Amino acid sequence: MVLSNDKVKFPGGGTHFPDGADKYIAHLAKMLHNKDGNLSSAGKIRTVFDVGCGVASFGAYLLSMNILAMSLAPNDVHQNQIQFALERGIPATLGVLGTMRLPYPSKSFDLAHCSRCRIDWRQRDGVLLLEIDRILRPGGYFVWSSPPVYRDDPAEKQEWKEMADLVSRMCWTIASKRDQTVIWAKPLTNECYEKRPPGTWPPLCSVANEPDLGWQERMKICITPLTPLSMPGRTDLVPWPKRMNSPPSRLKELGFNEKTFMDDTIAWKRRADLYMERLRAGKQVDHDSFRNVMDMKANFGGFASALEEMKLPVWVMNVVPISAPSTLKIVYDRGFIGSYHDWCEAFSTYPRTYDLLHACNVLSDVYNHDCSSIDLLLEMDRILRPLGVVIIRDKVSLIEEVRKHLNALHWDLWSDVFDAEKDEVSDRDERILIVRKQLWQPESII
């Protein structure tokens, strides 16, 4: 990034991509035999995990290809670079690869990326790379690159040798290798795992291991084998954008059928249309009013799908509460991104991150789990930008309770409240509250 007067500019190069992120991405695409330089492979690569992302220039340049990258970095060695990414309107989150699983289900990402990400993948029997393997789809790619300046470094050569040995035991194969960049592919079937000599390390996970658990769950030093429902993985998903509204095969794992999925999709399209209609009637929204959006209880990702259908220039952080069914895998299979979370706790992001918060029955969940609804409202206020919008849909009594606190929260620049119609998703009496937050400062500062 470059400071120019009072502005910060992001040219898209730097130490990660000395020739520019756009040229680097085109290079990766051609390594995967996409001659047009488009990494999406005609919509087959849609969800990407970028670890140690810096200011997320990699994710930023992928957006024009209809690729969504979950850019992750800690706030220690990367300082506040994730905050810069979110200010730019790029999907990003604070996080670390340590001892606990990432808050995502298995088989979520089409591609994972590490460019000078400062992670020693060989440590602790390769447990960090095994975590990447868990969240990669069958047939998914792992891109590992470093600058050419390290090409002849003895330590770099030794790291490559040990890394190559580890991934071969994990049954990953080299899809392409040029200079200091290698792209490995995860297997599509269990065939390679079954042919490994007895005692090969790392072992396969036991049947008792639940690969989709991603909240406060320790990483496992084992390979998650594929199940009949997970094969052939990435290849059974239709390309983007058809993927968005195609019922994923993993619905069966959760006991849902295609009709439930389609009813949810239709209902959320109507609901989102109504929200935008009310905002436009109140002269509170333009086409580009929102960029960073959070759906605090995403279920199948129907709200995100509805916004995408509207062609709004937004991305959605789809949150699936840990108390709800584990539908986050469906969100990822549709081509969206998101995270598990417990709304009795703070969300891992900086203050003033999101332009729009959508909370459908989140207050009810918090209330039912004996957590404080006031604490939830304060956390929502923390991550909501000034002039941001909140849409709450819940029981009438809870909506009326929230309205008592609008002045104290400074969520009183504009508001609209109305009763919700019953539909395929809900047949109970609900009310909808839409509010806009003020741009304000404490009098002591003024």
Short mmCIF file of C-alpha atoms in Angstrom, two decimals, residues 47-51 109-115 132 135-137 140-144:
data_model
loop_
_atom_site.label_atom_id
_atom_site.label_comp_id
_atom_site.label_asym_id
_atom_site.label_seq_id
_atom_site.Cartn_x
_atom_site.Cartn_y
_atom_site.Cartn_z
CA THR A 47 -14.75 -20.21 -3.33
CA VAL A 48 -11.12 -19.56 -2.38
CA PHE A 49 -9.34 -19.56 0.98
CA ASP A 50 -6.42 -17.10 1.14
CA VAL A 51 -4.30 -17.55 4.27
CA PHE A 109 -13.26 -24.32 -0.81
CA ASP A 110 -12.35 -24.97 -4.43
CA LEU A 111 -8.85 -23.54 -3.96
CA ALA A 112 -6.59 -22.58 -1.04
CA HIS A 113 -3.74 -20.10 -1.48
CA CYS A 114 -0.53 -19.34 0.42
CA SER A 115 1.88 -16.76 -0.94
CA ILE A 132 -6.39 -27.17 4.72
CA ILE A 135 -11.73 -27.62 4.12
CA LEU A 136 -10.71 -28.32 0.50
CA ARG A 137 -13.20 -30.01 -1.80
CA GLY A 140 -9.58 -28.84 -5.00
CA TYR A 141 -6.26 -27.03 -5.38
CA PHE A 142 -3.63 -25.76 -2.96
CA VAL A 143 -1.38 -23.00 -4.34
CA TRP A 144 1.96 -22.50 -2.57
#
